[in-house]
Tab-separated table of C-alpha atoms in Angstrom:
chain	number	residue	atom	x	y	z
A	21	MET	CA	2.513	13.994	-7.710
A	22	ASN	CA	2.714	11.409	-10.510
A	23	ILE	CA	4.397	8.922	-8.186
A	24	LEU	CA	1.654	9.362	-5.573
A	25	ILE	CA	-1.011	8.617	-8.182
A	26	MET	CA	0.927	5.621	-9.535
A	27	VAL	CA	1.395	4.027	-6.124
A	28	ALA	CA	-2.221	4.608	-5.059
A	29	LEU	CA	-3.510	3.051	-8.286
A	30	ALA	CA	-0.998	0.208	-7.982
A	31	PHE	CA	-2.244	-0.567	-4.472
A	32	ILE	CA	-5.844	-0.641	-5.677
A	33	LEU	CA	-4.908	-2.895	-8.592
A	34	ASP	CA	-3.168	-5.290	-6.209
A	35	LEU	CA	-6.251	-5.508	-3.995
A	36	LEU	CA	-8.466	-6.150	-7.028
A	37	LEU	CA	-6.273	-8.500	-9.047
A	38	GLY	CA	-3.651	-10.085	-6.833
A	39	ASP	CA	-0.897	-11.611	-8.938
A	40	PRO	CA	-2.292	-13.717	-11.821
A	41	HIS	CA	0.373	-16.305	-12.633
A	42	SER	CA	-0.058	-15.948	-16.393
A	43	TRP	CA	0.613	-12.197	-16.403
A	44	PRO	CA	4.063	-10.777	-17.233
A	45	HIS	CA	5.886	-10.013	-14.016
A	46	PRO	CA	9.305	-8.366	-13.554
A	47	VAL	CA	10.049	-10.479	-10.474
A	48	LYS	CA	9.729	-13.652	-12.559
A	49	ILE	CA	12.394	-12.304	-14.915
A	50	ILE	CA	14.551	-11.280	-11.953
A	51	GLY	CA	14.160	-14.767	-10.492
A	52	ARG	CA	15.253	-16.420	-13.731
A	53	LEU	CA	18.287	-14.135	-13.911
A	54	ILE	CA	19.279	-15.008	-10.342
A	55	ALA	CA	18.852	-18.731	-11.028
A	56	TRP	CA	21.039	-18.476	-14.148
A	57	LEU	CA	23.752	-16.479	-12.389
A	58	THR	CA	23.682	-18.877	-9.444
A	59	LYS	CA	24.173	-21.838	-11.751
A	60	LYS	CA	27.123	-20.090	-13.415
A	61	PHE	CA	28.823	-18.655	-10.336
A	62	ASN	CA	27.964	-20.791	-7.296
A	63	ARG	CA	30.004	-23.884	-8.086
A	64	SER	CA	31.126	-26.335	-5.426
A	65	SER	CA	34.671	-26.313	-6.825
A	66	TYR	CA	35.080	-22.584	-6.044
A	67	SER	CA	36.577	-21.362	-2.788
A	68	ALA	CA	34.429	-19.525	-0.244
A	69	ARG	CA	36.273	-16.288	-1.036
A	70	LYS	CA	35.600	-16.630	-4.763
A	71	LYS	CA	31.948	-17.487	-4.125
A	72	LYS	CA	31.598	-14.384	-1.975
A	73	TRP	CA	32.971	-12.127	-4.728
A	74	LEU	CA	30.828	-13.790	-7.369
A	75	GLY	CA	27.833	-13.442	-5.065
A	76	ALA	CA	28.545	-9.719	-4.850
A	77	LEU	CA	28.760	-9.576	-8.641
A	78	THR	CA	25.439	-11.422	-8.861
A	79	TRP	CA	23.887	-8.810	-6.584
A	80	LEU	CA	25.314	-5.941	-8.649
A	81	ILE	CA	24.143	-7.399	-11.956
A	82	THR	CA	20.675	-8.215	-10.642
A	83	VAL	CA	19.897	-5.055	-8.683
A	84	GLY	CA	21.783	-2.651	-10.959
A	85	GLY	CA	20.401	-4.279	-14.086
A	86	SER	CA	16.828	-4.260	-12.784
A	87	GLY	CA	17.046	-0.593	-11.869
A	88	LEU	CA	18.701	0.381	-15.143
A	89	VAL	CA	16.186	-1.446	-17.320
A	90	THR	CA	13.268	0.078	-15.394
A	91	TYR	CA	14.803	3.547	-15.667
A	92	ILE	CA	15.263	3.169	-19.449
A	93	VAL	CA	11.691	1.924	-19.884
A	94	MET	CA	10.306	4.829	-17.870
A	95	ARG	CA	12.375	7.315	-19.866
A	96	LEU	CA	11.187	5.853	-23.175
A	97	VAL	CA	7.500	5.995	-22.268
A	98	ALA	CA	7.813	9.503	-20.777
A	99	VAL	CA	7.130	10.945	-24.247
A	100	ASN	CA	3.429	10.316	-23.571
A	101	TYR	CA	1.963	11.201	-20.180
A	102	TYR	CA	-0.784	8.562	-20.233
A	103	LEU	CA	1.557	5.797	-21.381
A	104	TYR	CA	4.035	6.870	-18.691
A	105	MET	CA	1.346	6.631	-16.009
A	106	VAL	CA	0.018	3.283	-17.230
A	107	ILE	CA	3.452	1.637	-17.425
A	108	GLY	CA	4.581	3.202	-14.159
A	109	THR	CA	1.419	2.064	-12.407
A	110	TYR	CA	1.773	-1.473	-13.738
A	111	ILE	CA	5.404	-1.773	-12.684
A	112	SER	CA	4.515	-0.397	-9.247
A	113	TYR	CA	1.619	-2.852	-8.998
A	114	THR	CA	3.980	-5.786	-9.572
A	115	CYS	CA	6.041	-4.685	-6.556
A	116	ILE	CA	3.131	-5.067	-4.097
A	117	SER	CA	1.842	-8.461	-2.990
A	118	ALA	CA	-0.786	-7.936	-0.279
A	119	ARG	CA	-3.662	-9.602	-2.119
A	120	GLN	CA	-1.654	-12.540	-3.443
A	121	LEU	CA	-0.199	-13.192	0.000
A	122	ALA	CA	-3.729	-13.294	1.386
A	123	ILE	CA	-4.880	-15.557	-1.453
A	124	GLU	CA	-2.127	-18.089	-0.755
A	125	ALA	CA	-2.931	-18.065	2.963
A	126	GLU	CA	-6.639	-18.528	2.236
A	127	LYS	CA	-5.856	-21.554	0.036
A	128	ILE	CA	-3.988	-23.169	2.923
A	129	MET	CA	-6.799	-22.320	5.328
A	130	LYS	CA	-9.327	-23.964	3.012
A	131	SER	CA	-7.232	-27.134	2.704
A	132	LEU	CA	-6.925	-27.364	6.496
A	133	GLN	CA	-10.687	-26.911	6.856
A	134	GLN	CA	-11.133	-29.827	4.457
A	135	ASN	CA	-8.650	-31.906	6.510
A	136	ASN	CA	-6.404	-32.180	3.463
A	137	LEU	CA	-3.068	-31.896	5.272
A	138	LYS	CA	-1.033	-33.186	2.334
A	139	LYS	CA	-2.339	-30.415	0.082
A	140	ALA	CA	-1.861	-27.803	2.813
A	141	ARG	CA	1.772	-28.884	3.255
A	142	HIS	CA	2.369	-28.523	-0.473
A	143	GLN	CA	0.691	-25.101	-0.552
A	144	VAL	CA	2.634	-23.724	2.392
A	145	GLY	CA	5.807	-25.089	0.798
A	146	MET	CA	5.195	-22.669	-2.076
A	147	ILE	CA	5.472	-19.616	0.176
A	148	VAL	CA	8.013	-20.623	2.844
A	149	GLY	CA	11.650	-21.689	2.648
A	150	ARG	CA	11.513	-24.452	5.265
A	151	ASP	CA	10.855	-28.152	4.668
A	152	THR	CA	7.110	-28.795	4.908
A	153	ASP	CA	6.583	-32.474	4.070
A	154	LYS	CA	6.330	-33.555	7.742
A	155	LEU	CA	4.542	-30.558	9.284
A	156	SER	CA	1.448	-31.096	11.421
A	157	ALA	CA	-1.730	-29.078	10.817
A	158	GLU	CA	-0.786	-26.712	13.635
A	159	GLU	CA	2.732	-26.307	12.265
A	160	VAL	CA	1.330	-25.555	8.804
A	161	THR	CA	-0.895	-22.894	10.364
A	162	LYS	CA	2.019	-21.379	12.283
A	163	ALA	CA	4.198	-21.340	9.157
A	164	THR	CA	1.445	-19.542	7.241
A	165	ILE	CA	0.890	-16.969	9.990
A	166	GLU	CA	4.650	-16.338	10.247
A	167	THR	CA	4.894	-15.851	6.487
A	168	VAL	CA	1.937	-13.479	6.305
A	169	ALA	CA	3.309	-11.495	9.261
A	170	GLU	CA	6.867	-11.314	7.894
A	171	ASN	CA	5.750	-10.499	4.371
A	172	THR	CA	3.502	-7.726	5.602
A	173	SER	CA	6.832	-5.933	5.842
A	174	ASP	CA	8.803	-7.488	2.963
A	175	GLY	CA	5.934	-7.829	0.518
A	176	VAL	CA	3.881	-4.730	1.187
A	177	ILE	CA	5.145	-2.039	3.569
A	178	ALA	CA	8.742	-2.035	2.285
A	179	PRO	CA	7.747	-1.919	-1.416
A	180	LEU	CA	5.239	0.859	-0.700
A	181	LEU	CA	7.925	2.862	1.109
A	182	PHE	CA	10.481	2.481	-1.682
A	183	LEU	CA	7.873	3.183	-4.364
A	184	VAL	CA	6.707	6.391	-2.677
A	185	VAL	CA	10.322	7.515	-2.220
A	186	GLY	CA	11.703	6.602	-5.642
A	187	GLY	CA	8.900	5.447	-7.917
A	188	PRO	CA	8.992	2.299	-10.075
A	189	VAL	CA	12.806	2.307	-10.398
A	190	LEU	CA	13.476	2.139	-6.660
A	191	GLY	CA	10.524	-0.209	-6.196
A	192	ILE	CA	11.932	-2.727	-8.675
A	193	MET	CA	15.414	-2.423	-7.198
A	194	TYR	CA	13.974	-3.287	-3.791
A	195	LYS	CA	12.166	-6.299	-5.246
A	196	ALA	CA	15.449	-7.461	-6.780
A	197	ILE	CA	17.171	-7.129	-3.386
A	198	ASN	CA	14.390	-9.048	-1.674
A	199	THR	CA	14.252	-11.769	-4.342
A	200	LEU	CA	18.007	-12.291	-4.108
A	201	ASP	CA	17.718	-12.824	-0.380
A	202	SER	CA	14.798	-15.246	-0.748
A	203	MET	CA	16.676	-17.318	-3.338
A	204	ILE	CA	20.299	-17.298	-2.182
A	205	GLY	CA	20.340	-15.605	1.224
A	206	TYR	CA	20.539	-18.840	3.210
A	207	ARG	CA	23.150	-19.711	5.824
A	208	ASN	CA	23.579	-23.321	4.784
A	209	GLU	CA	26.682	-24.797	3.181
A	210	ARG	CA	25.481	-24.224	-0.366
A	211	TYR	CA	24.659	-20.521	-0.097
A	212	LYS	CA	26.462	-19.163	2.972
A	213	ALA	CA	29.371	-17.586	1.061
A	214	PHE	CA	27.617	-16.934	-2.248
A	215	GLY	CA	24.539	-15.305	-0.709
A	216	GLU	CA	26.285	-13.390	2.079
A	217	VAL	CA	26.224	-10.005	0.345
A	218	SER	CA	22.611	-10.420	-0.738
A	219	ALA	CA	21.518	-11.376	2.784
A	220	LYS	CA	23.337	-8.465	4.427
A	221	ILE	CA	22.044	-5.838	2.006
A	222	ASP	CA	18.513	-7.188	2.347
A	223	ASP	CA	18.859	-6.729	6.118
A	224	ILE	CA	19.901	-3.111	5.552
A	225	ALA	CA	17.108	-2.416	3.060
A	226	ASN	CA	14.465	-3.835	5.406
A	227	TYR	CA	15.752	-2.261	8.619
A	228	LEU	CA	13.425	0.768	8.568
A	229	PRO	CA	10.395	-0.938	6.913
A	230	ALA	CA	10.427	-3.699	9.538
A	231	ARG	CA	10.221	-1.180	12.349
A	232	ILE	CA	7.530	0.838	10.593
A	233	THR	CA	5.558	-2.389	10.114
A	234	TRP	CA	5.975	-3.111	13.845
A	235	LEU	CA	4.252	0.177	14.639
A	236	LEU	CA	1.553	-0.203	11.981
A	237	LEU	CA	0.660	-3.696	13.218
A	238	ILE	CA	0.361	-2.424	16.777
A	239	ILE	CA	-2.001	0.316	15.581
A	240	SER	CA	-3.932	-2.308	13.603
A	241	SER	CA	-4.254	-4.537	16.679
A	242	TRP	CA	-5.735	-1.582	18.575
A	243	LEU	CA	-8.197	-0.753	15.792
A	244	LEU	CA	-9.247	-4.422	15.633
A	245	HIS	CA	-9.646	-4.607	19.435
A	246	ASP	CA	-7.057	-7.358	19.781
A	247	ASP	CA	-4.696	-7.537	22.749
A	248	THR	CA	-2.679	-4.391	22.032
A	249	ARG	CA	-0.982	-4.446	25.429
A	250	GLU	CA	0.318	-7.958	24.741
A	251	ALA	CA	1.253	-6.936	21.192
A	252	ILE	CA	3.442	-4.151	22.549
A	253	ALA	CA	4.934	-6.295	25.319
A	254	VAL	CA	5.819	-9.258	23.087
A	255	GLY	CA	6.697	-6.907	20.244
A	256	GLU	CA	9.319	-5.225	22.414
A	257	ARG	CA	10.597	-8.401	24.058
A	258	ASP	CA	10.829	-10.717	21.035
A	259	CYS	CA	11.419	-8.324	18.126
A	260	GLU	CA	15.052	-9.427	17.798
A	261	LYS	CA	14.531	-13.158	18.376
A	262	HIS	CA	15.342	-14.157	14.823
A	263	LEU	CA	18.430	-14.924	12.764
A	264	SER	CA	17.424	-11.950	10.637
A	265	PRO	CA	17.556	-8.570	12.417
A	266	ASN	CA	14.186	-7.659	10.890
A	267	SER	CA	11.906	-10.677	10.502
A	268	ALA	CA	10.820	-10.991	14.131
A	269	PHE	CA	9.494	-7.431	14.374
A	270	SER	CA	6.206	-8.158	12.610
A	271	GLU	CA	5.978	-11.752	13.864
A	272	ALA	CA	6.356	-10.651	17.482
A	273	VAL	CA	3.508	-8.141	17.285
A	274	VAL	CA	1.162	-10.654	15.634
A	275	ALA	CA	2.125	-13.316	18.180
A	276	GLY	CA	1.345	-10.949	21.041
A	277	ALA	CA	-1.854	-9.513	19.624
A	278	LEU	CA	-3.305	-12.953	18.847
A	279	HIS	CA	-1.857	-14.859	21.828
A	280	LEU	CA	0.314	-17.148	19.714
A	281	GLN	CA	3.708	-18.752	20.008
A	282	LEU	CA	5.577	-18.672	16.699
A	283	GLY	CA	9.146	-19.433	15.649
A	284	GLY	CA	11.085	-22.355	17.065
A	285	PRO	CA	13.323	-24.894	15.277
A	286	HIS	CA	12.643	-25.740	11.613
A	287	TYR	CA	14.231	-27.883	8.920
A	288	TYR	CA	15.722	-26.194	5.854
A	289	PHE	CA	16.998	-28.414	3.041
A	290	GLY	CA	17.118	-31.307	5.504
A	291	GLU	CA	19.133	-29.389	8.102
A	292	LEU	CA	17.685	-28.471	11.497
A	293	VAL	CA	17.930	-24.742	12.166
A	294	LYS	CA	17.343	-23.826	15.801
A	295	LYS	CA	15.390	-20.605	16.168
A	296	PRO	CA	14.045	-19.057	19.383
A	297	TYR	CA	10.331	-19.039	20.076
A	298	ILE	CA	8.419	-15.797	19.579
A	299	GLY	CA	5.452	-15.038	21.792
A	300	ASN	CA	4.056	-16.819	24.836
A	301	ASP	CA	2.900	-20.427	24.959
A	302	HIS	CA	-0.877	-20.021	24.891
A	303	PHE	CA	-3.611	-22.306	23.658
A	304	VAL	CA	-3.610	-24.458	20.526
A	305	ILE	CA	-3.911	-22.392	17.363
A	306	ALA	CA	-7.386	-22.168	15.834
A	307	ALA	CA	-6.404	-22.257	12.168
A	308	ASN	CA	-9.489	-20.560	10.790
A	309	TRP	CA	-9.714	-17.609	13.213
A	310	HIS	CA	-6.006	-16.906	13.643
A	311	LEU	CA	-5.282	-17.022	9.921
A	312	LYS	CA	-8.227	-14.763	9.103
A	313	ARG	CA	-7.150	-12.308	11.768
A	314	THR	CA	-3.570	-12.237	10.514
A	315	ILE	CA	-4.813	-11.515	6.988
A	316	THR	CA	-7.012	-8.704	8.322
A	317	MET	CA	-3.991	-7.217	10.107
A	318	LEU	CA	-2.055	-7.479	6.832
A	319	TYR	CA	-4.683	-5.479	4.940
A	320	LEU	CA	-5.228	-2.864	7.628
A	321	SER	CA	-1.532	-2.179	8.238
A	322	SER	CA	-0.948	-2.014	4.469
A	323	PHE	CA	-3.662	0.611	4.083
A	324	LEU	CA	-2.283	2.595	7.022
A	325	GLY	CA	1.188	2.407	5.495
A	326	LEU	CA	0.000	3.643	2.106
A	327	ILE	CA	-1.878	6.592	3.612
A	328	SER	CA	1.039	7.533	5.876
A	329	PHE	CA	3.718	7.372	3.176
A	330	GLU	CA	1.641	9.224	0.608
A	331	LEU	CA	0.673	11.930	3.085
A	332	ILE	CA	4.288	12.500	4.153
A	333	ARG	CA	5.481	12.750	0.552
A	334	PHE	CA	2.590	15.077	-0.327
A	335	LEU	CA	3.437	17.392	2.573
A	336	ILE	CA	7.122	17.420	1.599
A	337	ILE	CA	6.300	18.270	-2.018
A	338	TRP	CA	4.006	21.127	-1.034
A	339	GLU	CA	6.266	22.694	1.599
């Protein structure tokens, strides 16, 4: 029951506060650790085989260390129930990023409304991995929609699932897995060998959450009176049209529900990566409406996910 309370309070805190940059955040520490290990282990003079083994060691240190530290902290504060709940709630809160994801998307939307494309490119570059310095306004909008859709799974539904199942310890371990993938899980020359283990395990960890998010977004499209039939059709047809086995699941539903075409080729670190298109080629994107709608779908599916996960765990506990 304590975990259910923690996660519910954490979700509320996220909606109220977002992620203030000045606040202490475990993911920032995890990111610094990954950057340090990458600098030490991912050297150009090493063979691909050695990089792969060192990449696996980086994963073990990061994920195992994050889980162990969180477990020790939770054990230490367990001597006082209220302290245990406060610390557990705060750690859980740092695993969820619905509000901050929406905030970043809203910043980009505002810049586009003000015709400040340069600023919008910089802002979207803070939340996507692709090169953004030459994107058009429509491409900036698409990149933002894709990120909000994909991170509905990675940034909200998946953390909620792992938190409800295993509390703050499993939640932080998931965030470590996801952060590793976002930092070193690329298929370019620099990271292909070193980040291979991190990328594969992230795919495994997100396999179920991505498919749950697919369903939740379809339900959300129906509740919002969007094109649910198209959401299902495109969601089924294009859900695997991505280099990642999971990322296209949420993008495909959003593309169908909102009559968008997402995906396509993008530049990463100066290299063109050819990706298939997701969705049908409809009209030009209306930045303001489509972005707002995607954010609404993010919030609604997140709420549905929280209620579903908590209810299932509650029923299991009280069987």
